[in-house]
Tab-separated table of C-alpha atoms and ligand atoms in Angstrom:
chain	number	residue	atom	x	y	z
A	742	MET	CA	73.660	108.714	-205.786
A	743	SER	CA	75.022	109.774	-202.440
A	744	GLN	CA	71.516	110.148	-201.081
A	745	ILE	CA	70.782	106.482	-201.950
A	746	PRO	CA	71.666	104.063	-199.047
A	747	PRO	CA	73.188	100.639	-199.796
A	748	PRO	CA	71.134	97.582	-199.547
A	749	MET	CA	71.110	95.679	-196.349
A	750	ALA	CA	69.693	92.448	-197.538
A	751	MET	CA	69.732	90.236	-200.617
A	752	LEU	CA	67.536	87.497	-201.540
A	753	ALA	CA	69.101	84.894	-203.667
A	754	GLU	CA	66.495	82.676	-205.487
A	755	LEU	CA	69.093	80.000	-206.232
A	756	THR	CA	66.578	77.812	-208.222
A	757	HIS	CA	62.833	77.656	-209.076
A	758	ARG	CA	62.987	73.845	-208.788
A	759	CYS	CA	61.136	72.563	-205.595
A	760	PRO	CA	59.488	69.276	-204.602
A	761	LEU	CA	56.651	71.139	-203.006
A	762	SER	CA	53.856	72.959	-205.228
A	763	CYS	CA	52.346	75.451	-202.833
A	764	PRO	CA	49.446	77.199	-204.457
A	765	TYR	CA	50.666	80.547	-202.990
A	766	CYS	CA	54.312	80.228	-204.228
A	767	SER	CA	55.650	83.659	-204.812
A	768	ASN	CA	57.785	82.476	-207.714
A	769	PRO	CA	56.555	83.817	-211.093
A	770	LEU	CA	54.064	81.875	-213.163
A	771	GLU	CA	56.729	81.308	-215.782
A	772	LEU	CA	59.538	79.421	-213.777
A	773	THR	CA	63.294	79.299	-214.786
A	774	ALA	CA	64.586	75.890	-215.873
A	775	LYS	CA	67.727	74.353	-214.308
A	776	ASP	CA	69.909	74.967	-217.393
A	777	ARG	CA	69.280	78.634	-217.249
A	778	GLU	CA	70.294	78.972	-213.518
A	779	LEU	CA	73.395	81.032	-212.589
A	780	ALA	CA	76.480	78.733	-212.105
A	781	THR	CA	78.265	78.337	-208.736
A	782	GLU	CA	81.079	80.765	-209.710
A	783	ASP	CA	78.466	83.317	-210.815
A	784	TRP	CA	76.743	83.358	-207.573
A	785	LEU	CA	80.078	83.454	-205.739
A	786	ARG	CA	81.022	86.613	-207.703
A	787	VAL	CA	77.659	88.145	-206.950
A	788	PHE	CA	77.995	87.414	-203.190
A	789	HIS	CA	81.365	89.388	-203.280
A	790	GLU	CA	79.764	92.304	-205.389
A	791	ALA	CA	76.930	92.363	-202.661
A	792	ALA	CA	79.250	92.489	-199.714
A	793	ASP	CA	81.219	95.184	-201.351
A	794	LEU	CA	78.033	97.125	-202.079
A	795	GLY	CA	77.053	96.894	-198.350
A	796	VAL	CA	74.797	94.030	-198.163
A	797	LEU	CA	75.030	92.344	-194.716
A	798	GLN	CA	72.456	89.531	-194.897
A	799	LEU	CA	72.047	86.859	-197.476
A	800	HIS	CA	68.768	85.000	-197.709
A	801	LEU	CA	69.333	81.682	-199.780
A	802	SER	CA	65.859	80.846	-201.170
A	803	GLY	CA	64.192	79.369	-204.183
A	804	GLY	CA	62.151	77.262	-205.076
A	805	GLU	CA	63.935	74.881	-202.692
A	806	PRO	CA	67.579	75.865	-202.278
A	807	ALA	CA	68.358	72.355	-201.238
A	808	ALA	CA	67.743	71.334	-204.980
A	809	ARG	CA	71.101	72.997	-205.676
A	810	ARG	CA	73.874	70.372	-205.113
A	811	ASP	CA	76.437	73.111	-204.590
A	812	LEU	CA	74.522	74.643	-201.758
A	813	ALA	CA	77.268	74.086	-199.176
A	814	ASP	CA	79.926	75.643	-201.508
A	815	LEU	CA	77.457	78.652	-201.925
A	816	VAL	CA	77.206	79.051	-198.088
A	817	ALA	CA	80.971	78.829	-197.614
A	818	GLY	CA	81.531	81.341	-200.344
A	819	ALA	CA	78.999	83.787	-198.972
A	820	ARG	CA	80.573	83.502	-195.542
A	821	ALA	CA	83.950	84.049	-197.134
A	822	ALA	CA	82.575	87.263	-198.541
A	823	GLY	CA	81.630	88.321	-194.936
A	824	LEU	CA	77.694	87.822	-195.409
A	825	TYR	CA	75.357	86.562	-192.765
A	826	THR	CA	73.562	83.509	-194.298
A	827	ASN	CA	70.104	82.500	-193.730
A	828	LEU	CA	68.675	79.366	-195.592
A	829	ILE	CA	64.888	79.622	-196.367
A	830	THR	CA	63.788	76.002	-196.946
A	831	SER	CA	60.958	73.588	-197.065
A	832	GLY	CA	63.454	71.052	-195.297
A	833	ILE	CA	62.682	68.652	-198.230
A	834	GLY	CA	66.019	67.485	-199.734
A	835	LEU	CA	67.995	68.202	-196.589
A	836	THR	CA	69.498	65.171	-194.695
A	837	GLU	CA	71.331	65.152	-191.396
A	838	ALA	CA	74.649	64.880	-193.329
A	839	ARG	CA	73.789	67.868	-195.644
A	840	LEU	CA	72.713	69.938	-192.725
A	841	THR	CA	75.911	69.229	-190.984
A	842	ALA	CA	77.919	70.135	-193.976
A	843	LEU	CA	75.902	73.460	-194.262
A	844	ALA	CA	76.642	74.188	-190.496
A	845	GLU	CA	80.359	73.320	-191.152
A	846	ALA	CA	80.293	75.748	-194.246
A	847	GLY	CA	79.185	78.483	-191.821
A	848	LEU	CA	75.518	78.757	-192.124
A	849	ASP	CA	74.100	81.097	-189.636
A	850	HIS	CA	70.467	80.554	-189.427
A	851	VAL	CA	67.486	78.426	-190.932
A	852	GLN	CA	63.990	79.416	-191.733
A	853	LEU	CA	61.789	76.443	-192.170
A	854	SER	CA	58.474	76.648	-193.842
A	855	LEU	CA	55.284	74.928	-192.630
A	856	GLN	CA	52.274	74.480	-194.922
A	857	GLY	CA	49.968	73.360	-192.293
A	858	MET	CA	50.329	72.228	-188.548
A	859	ASP	CA	49.451	68.519	-189.125
A	860	ALA	CA	50.436	65.997	-191.682
A	861	ALA	CA	47.102	66.043	-193.491
A	862	THR	CA	46.828	69.731	-193.860
A	863	ALA	CA	50.549	70.385	-194.585
A	864	ASP	CA	50.857	67.586	-197.178
A	865	ARG	CA	47.558	68.578	-198.979
A	866	ILE	CA	48.556	72.227	-199.117
A	867	GLY	CA	52.253	71.605	-200.057
A	868	GLY	CA	51.287	68.898	-202.574
A	869	TYR	CA	53.842	66.559	-201.165
A	870	ARG	CA	52.905	63.511	-199.350
A	871	GLY	CA	55.140	62.774	-196.286
A	872	GLY	CA	56.467	66.292	-196.320
A	873	PHE	CA	55.307	67.198	-192.800
A	874	ASP	CA	57.039	64.300	-191.209
A	875	ARG	CA	60.177	65.156	-193.000
A	876	LYS	CA	60.040	68.674	-191.867
A	877	MET	CA	59.649	67.737	-188.219
A	878	GLN	CA	62.768	65.536	-188.691
A	879	THR	CA	64.628	68.393	-190.235
A	880	ALA	CA	63.584	70.708	-187.333
A	881	GLU	CA	65.187	68.121	-185.018
A	882	TRP	CA	68.324	68.062	-186.808
A	883	ILE	CA	68.602	71.807	-186.961
A	884	GLY	CA	68.079	72.012	-183.210
A	885	ALA	CA	70.763	69.189	-182.550
A	886	LEU	CA	73.313	71.338	-184.654
A	887	GLY	CA	72.573	74.385	-182.614
A	888	LEU	CA	71.368	76.238	-185.662
A	889	PRO	CA	68.970	79.251	-184.766
A	890	LEU	CA	65.559	78.315	-186.164
A	891	THR	CA	62.702	80.475	-187.511
A	892	LEU	CA	59.379	78.945	-188.543
A	893	ASN	CA	57.597	80.420	-191.516
A	894	CYS	CA	53.854	79.900	-191.716
A	895	VAL	CA	51.843	81.212	-194.632
A	896	LEU	CA	48.228	81.215	-193.535
A	897	HIS	CA	44.996	81.578	-195.574
A	898	ARG	CA	41.441	80.590	-195.437
A	899	GLN	CA	42.201	76.790	-195.386
A	900	ASN	CA	44.674	76.845	-192.470
A	901	LEU	CA	44.199	79.971	-190.442
A	902	HIS	CA	42.433	78.009	-187.780
A	903	GLN	CA	45.801	76.479	-187.025
A	904	LEU	CA	47.530	79.601	-185.915
A	905	PRO	CA	47.366	78.877	-182.306
A	906	ARG	CA	48.911	75.482	-182.915
A	907	ALA	CA	51.791	77.061	-185.014
A	908	LEU	CA	52.672	79.296	-182.108
A	909	GLU	CA	52.639	76.334	-179.783
A	910	MET	CA	54.795	74.253	-182.353
A	911	ALA	CA	57.315	77.166	-182.683
A	912	VAL	CA	57.968	76.915	-178.954
A	913	GLU	CA	58.062	73.143	-178.890
A	914	LEU	CA	60.605	73.059	-181.738
A	915	GLY	CA	62.885	75.560	-179.993
A	916	ALA	CA	62.418	78.371	-182.743
A	917	ARG	CA	63.453	81.664	-181.567
A	918	ARG	CA	61.157	83.398	-184.051
A	919	ILE	CA	57.966	82.693	-186.026
A	920	GLU	CA	56.884	84.631	-189.120
A	921	VAL	CA	53.161	84.483	-189.348
A	922	ALA	CA	52.331	85.767	-192.883
A	923	ILE	CA	48.820	85.871	-194.151
A	924	VAL	CA	49.063	85.166	-197.787
A	925	GLN	CA	49.820	87.844	-200.094
A	926	PHE	CA	48.362	87.734	-203.579
A	927	TYR	CA	51.296	87.642	-206.017
A	928	GLY	CA	52.653	84.948	-208.429
A	929	TRP	CA	50.737	81.670	-207.891
A	930	ALA	CA	48.662	83.053	-205.056
A	931	MET	CA	47.036	85.575	-207.399
A	932	ARG	CA	45.565	82.490	-209.352
A	933	ASN	CA	44.335	81.165	-206.222
A	934	ARG	CA	42.644	84.051	-204.581
A	935	ALA	CA	39.194	82.268	-204.384
A	936	PRO	CA	40.380	79.197	-202.335
A	937	LEU	CA	42.935	81.333	-200.293
A	938	MET	CA	41.279	84.528	-199.414
A	939	PRO	CA	40.797	84.559	-195.638
A	940	THR	CA	37.490	85.868	-194.346
A	941	ARG	CA	37.402	89.311	-192.623
A	942	GLU	CA	36.781	87.424	-189.274
A	943	GLN	CA	39.685	85.208	-189.804
A	944	ALA	CA	41.925	88.285	-190.513
A	945	ARG	CA	40.818	90.056	-187.324
A	946	GLU	CA	41.127	86.968	-185.300
A	947	ALA	CA	44.681	86.417	-186.478
A	948	GLU	CA	45.602	90.010	-185.475
A	949	ARG	CA	44.026	89.311	-181.947
A	950	LEU	CA	46.032	85.972	-181.573
A	951	VAL	CA	49.331	87.652	-182.682
A	952	ARG	CA	48.796	90.531	-180.221
A	953	GLU	CA	48.007	88.129	-177.384
A	954	ALA	CA	50.912	85.777	-178.245
A	955	ARG	CA	53.542	88.659	-178.388
A	956	ILE	CA	52.558	89.469	-174.738
A	957	ARG	CA	52.377	85.800	-173.525
A	958	LEU	CA	55.576	84.728	-175.271
A	959	LYS	CA	57.739	87.859	-174.665
A	960	GLY	CA	61.360	86.661	-174.175
A	961	THR	CA	60.555	83.256	-175.521
A	962	LEU	CA	59.472	83.667	-179.049
A	963	VAL	CA	59.439	86.700	-181.412
A	964	VAL	CA	56.293	86.822	-183.444
A	965	ASP	CA	56.612	88.551	-186.892
A	966	PHE	CA	53.276	89.269	-188.638
A	967	VAL	CA	52.217	90.081	-192.063
A	968	PRO	CA	48.458	90.925	-191.990
A	969	ALA	CA	45.768	90.290	-194.582
A	970	ASP	CA	46.113	93.365	-196.587
A	971	TYR	CA	42.900	92.887	-198.794
A	972	HIS	CA	41.027	93.476	-195.575
A	973	GLY	CA	43.165	96.280	-194.464
A	974	ASP	CA	42.775	100.134	-194.678
A	975	PHE	CA	46.527	101.141	-194.537
A	976	PRO	CA	49.119	99.773	-197.113
A	977	LYS	CA	52.265	97.962	-195.974
A	978	ARG	CA	55.557	99.708	-196.497
A	979	CYS	CA	56.367	97.031	-199.136
A	980	MET	CA	59.998	95.888	-199.280
A	981	ASN	CA	60.618	98.807	-196.755
A	982	GLY	CA	60.488	100.950	-199.946
A	983	TRP	CA	61.308	100.155	-203.561
A	984	GLY	CA	65.078	100.052	-203.977
A	985	SER	CA	65.513	101.040	-200.345
A	986	VAL	CA	66.915	98.276	-198.194
A	987	GLY	CA	66.863	94.947	-200.296
A	988	LEU	CA	67.142	93.385	-203.633
A	989	ASN	CA	66.224	89.972	-205.165
A	990	ILE	CA	68.129	87.991	-207.648
A	991	THR	CA	66.334	85.329	-209.742
A	992	PRO	CA	67.722	81.965	-210.564
A	993	GLU	CA	68.996	83.226	-213.910
A	994	GLY	CA	70.492	86.449	-212.586
A	995	THR	CA	67.847	89.203	-213.010
A	996	VAL	CA	68.123	91.729	-210.343
A	997	LEU	CA	64.666	92.860	-208.900
A	998	PRO	CA	63.548	95.364	-206.146
A	999	CYS	CA	61.013	92.825	-205.147
A	1000	HIS	CA	59.771	89.228	-205.903
A	1001	ALA	CA	56.861	90.323	-208.062
A	1002	ALA	CA	58.619	93.101	-209.885
A	1003	GLN	CA	58.662	91.384	-213.247
A	1004	THR	CA	54.852	91.934	-213.353
A	1005	LEU	CA	55.785	95.633	-213.981
A	1006	THR	CA	56.537	94.888	-217.705
A	1007	HIS	CA	57.069	98.590	-218.599
A	1008	LEU	CA	60.342	98.306	-216.647
A	1009	THR	CA	63.497	96.549	-217.779
A	1010	PHE	CA	65.362	94.643	-215.217
A	1011	GLN	CA	69.052	94.123	-215.508
A	1012	SER	CA	71.143	90.891	-215.031
A	1013	VAL	CA	74.319	90.266	-213.140
A	1014	ARG	CA	75.419	88.434	-216.173
A	1015	ASP	CA	75.696	91.817	-217.859
A	1016	HIS	CA	76.150	94.452	-215.209
A	1017	GLY	CA	77.639	94.897	-211.866
A	1018	LEU	CA	75.423	94.902	-208.722
A	1019	ARG	CA	76.573	98.351	-207.704
A	1020	GLU	CA	75.605	99.780	-211.136
A	1021	ILE	CA	72.256	98.115	-211.074
A	1022	TRP	CA	71.414	99.339	-207.478
A	1023	TYR	CA	72.401	102.977	-208.032
A	1024	ASP	CA	71.973	103.656	-211.730
A	1025	SER	CA	69.461	101.338	-213.232
A	1026	PRO	CA	66.128	103.074	-214.325
A	1027	ALA	CA	64.076	100.199	-212.837
A	1028	PHE	CA	65.626	100.603	-209.335
A	1029	ASN	CA	65.190	104.442	-209.616
A	1030	ALA	CA	61.675	104.244	-210.955
A	1031	TYR	CA	59.837	104.182	-207.573
A	1032	ARG	CA	62.535	105.386	-205.101
A	1033	GLY	CA	61.707	108.011	-202.463
A	1034	THR	CA	58.451	110.116	-203.091
A	1035	GLU	CA	59.117	112.039	-206.306
A	1036	TRP	CA	57.229	109.512	-208.452
A	1037	MET	CA	54.043	109.809	-206.392
A	1038	GLN	CA	50.729	111.212	-207.561
A	1039	GLU	CA	47.669	112.060	-205.767
A	1040	PRO	CA	46.498	111.020	-203.204
A	1041	CYS	CA	49.920	109.829	-202.056
A	1042	ARG	CA	51.748	113.060	-203.010
A	1043	SER	CA	49.959	115.164	-200.403
A	1044	CYS	CA	49.342	112.456	-197.826
A	1045	GLU	CA	50.584	112.775	-194.194
A	1046	HIS	CA	51.487	109.013	-194.242
A	1047	LYS	CA	53.575	109.146	-197.409
A	1048	LEU	CA	57.011	108.638	-195.676
A	1049	LYS	CA	55.473	105.977	-193.391
A	1050	ASP	CA	54.059	103.609	-196.073
A	1051	LEU	CA	55.876	105.054	-199.138
A	1052	GLY	CA	52.659	104.596	-201.046
A	1053	GLY	CA	52.402	100.833	-200.386
A	1054	CYS	CA	53.235	98.090	-202.947
A	1055	ARG	CA	53.838	98.979	-206.618
A	1056	CYS	CA	52.931	95.573	-207.748
A	1057	GLN	CA	49.541	95.520	-206.068
A	1058	ALA	CA	48.899	99.080	-207.456
A	1059	LEU	CA	49.408	97.804	-210.991
A	1060	ALA	CA	47.571	94.601	-210.383
A	1061	ILE	CA	44.484	96.095	-208.909
A	1062	ALA	CA	44.271	99.852	-210.031
A	1063	GLY	CA	46.072	99.256	-213.315
A	1064	ASP	CA	48.782	101.791	-212.632
A	1065	ALA	CA	52.144	100.908	-210.808
A	1066	ALA	CA	52.466	104.717	-209.767
A	1067	ALA	CA	48.883	104.690	-208.194
A	1068	ALA	CA	48.315	104.511	-204.445
A	1069	ASP	CA	48.233	100.869	-203.215
A	1070	PRO	CA	44.417	100.003	-203.240
A	1071	VAL	CA	44.872	98.696	-199.773
A	1072	CYS	CA	44.770	102.317	-198.708
A	1073	GLN	CA	41.407	103.746	-197.810
A	1074	LYS	CA	42.297	107.069	-199.809
A	1075	SER	CA	42.797	105.054	-202.959
A	1076	PRO	CA	39.944	105.294	-205.604
A	1077	ALA	CA	40.371	101.516	-206.037
A	1078	HIS	CA	39.966	100.790	-202.251
A	1079	ALA	CA	36.270	99.942	-202.520
A	1080	GLN	CA	37.246	97.486	-205.560
A	1081	MET	CA	39.787	95.825	-203.222
A	1082	GLN	CA	37.326	95.325	-200.454
A	1083	ALA	CA	34.793	93.927	-202.907
A	1084	LEU	CA	37.483	91.456	-204.144
A	1085	ALA	CA	38.187	90.385	-200.512
A	1086	GLU	CA	34.564	89.857	-199.745
A	1087	GLN	CA	33.788	88.047	-203.134
A	1088	TYR	CA	36.750	85.648	-202.898
A	1089	SER	CA	36.523	84.805	-199.173
A	1090	THR	CA	32.948	83.837	-199.407
A	1091	GLN	CA	33.223	81.749	-202.712
A	1092	ALA	CA	32.492	78.125	-202.211
A	1093	PRO	CA	35.129	75.778	-203.484
A	1094	SER	CA	34.709	74.497	-207.004
A	1095	PRO	CA	35.813	71.054	-208.434
A	1096	ALA	CA	39.525	70.210	-208.147
A	1097	SER	CA	41.920	71.742	-210.698
A	1098	SER	CA	45.241	70.492	-209.038
A	1099	ARG	CA	48.187	69.525	-211.123
A	1100	ALA	CA	49.541	67.679	-208.005
A	1101	ALA	CA	47.743	64.449	-208.694
A	1102	GLY	CA	45.584	63.131	-206.010
A	1103	MET	CA	46.604	65.586	-203.501
A	1104	ALA	CA	43.739	68.001	-203.552
A	1105	ASP	CA	40.560	66.190	-204.491
A	1106	HIS	CA	38.249	68.420	-202.406
A	1107	THR	CA	39.660	71.849	-203.041
A	1108	ASP	CA	39.865	74.287	-205.965
A	1109	LEU	CA	43.577	75.009	-205.353
A	1110	VAL	CA	45.689	75.482	-208.506
A	1111	PHE	CA	49.073	73.961	-207.500
A	1112	ARG	CA	52.443	75.547	-208.556
A	1113	GLU	CA	54.076	73.636	-211.355
A	1114	ASN	CA	57.714	72.958	-211.307
A	1115	ALA	CA	60.745	74.324	-213.237
B	2037	FES	FE1	56.594	94.497	-205.725
B	2037	FES	FE2	55.387	95.090	-203.315
B	2037	FES	S1	55.703	93.193	-204.284
B	2037	FES	S2	56.454	96.481	-204.749
């Protein structure tokens, strides 16, 4: 236990409820209903347990966290526990008064998502008419309150051409940071690989634009980048290592090493309703399953990169290679790498099929399957 460092960051998925229905939502396909969400006092207890455990940063997420009417109380409670608080929001459901209350409660930072860089694109992809204009209004309020702002843009085949505009908008809106994330295929995105998969050319162009922007905007804007891993040859160090620096808590209190961990159905994940956070972090079989390198098999076990990437993503290994302990198929040494590249090629060149959206009228000309709601 003494060799396991404490977690630095905790993602609290306060709710799965959300006014948007993004087709790449990382929430699970089976969403948690409102009446199964943790109550205010449960979350406050968990925030104190997290701070005692060593967590420094708390990311308040969802779904849309503004759907929780007790959001300001949760922020105040997290601050009282000594946590740095970051709100990850679509902006929908926040008014100027609510944002002011959150700032007064001690909110440290806001991360605002953009589904597209103009109203037509953003509202179509988010499945919410009028959403883009409300986000722009929210960004203005955030700036007026002096809250540090990060823009979060999930990019895919249908909006990657807007990356240059995303970088411009981040500067115009006074953001200090932009997170440019090419869609990762978990949860709802997995159902939408065909319409969302970027082409290889788009993936390479995004890398070039980010490299160029990091030089051009140095000192003005920090550009974080998550590349298109289906088109890659080296896996990402997913979650910075399983059970290594962060943990996620679902709306009903299940504690996970990553947002997609429940796809690993051979593991049992414990709940803060029944166990202390410290016990779960250090002693639960699920958190210890893929810690460090002992669990690795070939080609990871003897690989010179194993401490760098820690074998990549366990959830992707299971989804593509059929074994959560296998090398991430993104890796060129993985026996499933060719299969991964074939999937990237197949999906990225697939023509759109007739609409199958559940967000009525919002996606008449795409084959996006939109997220349902909790
Ligand atoms: Fe679960 Fe990568 S998303 S380990």
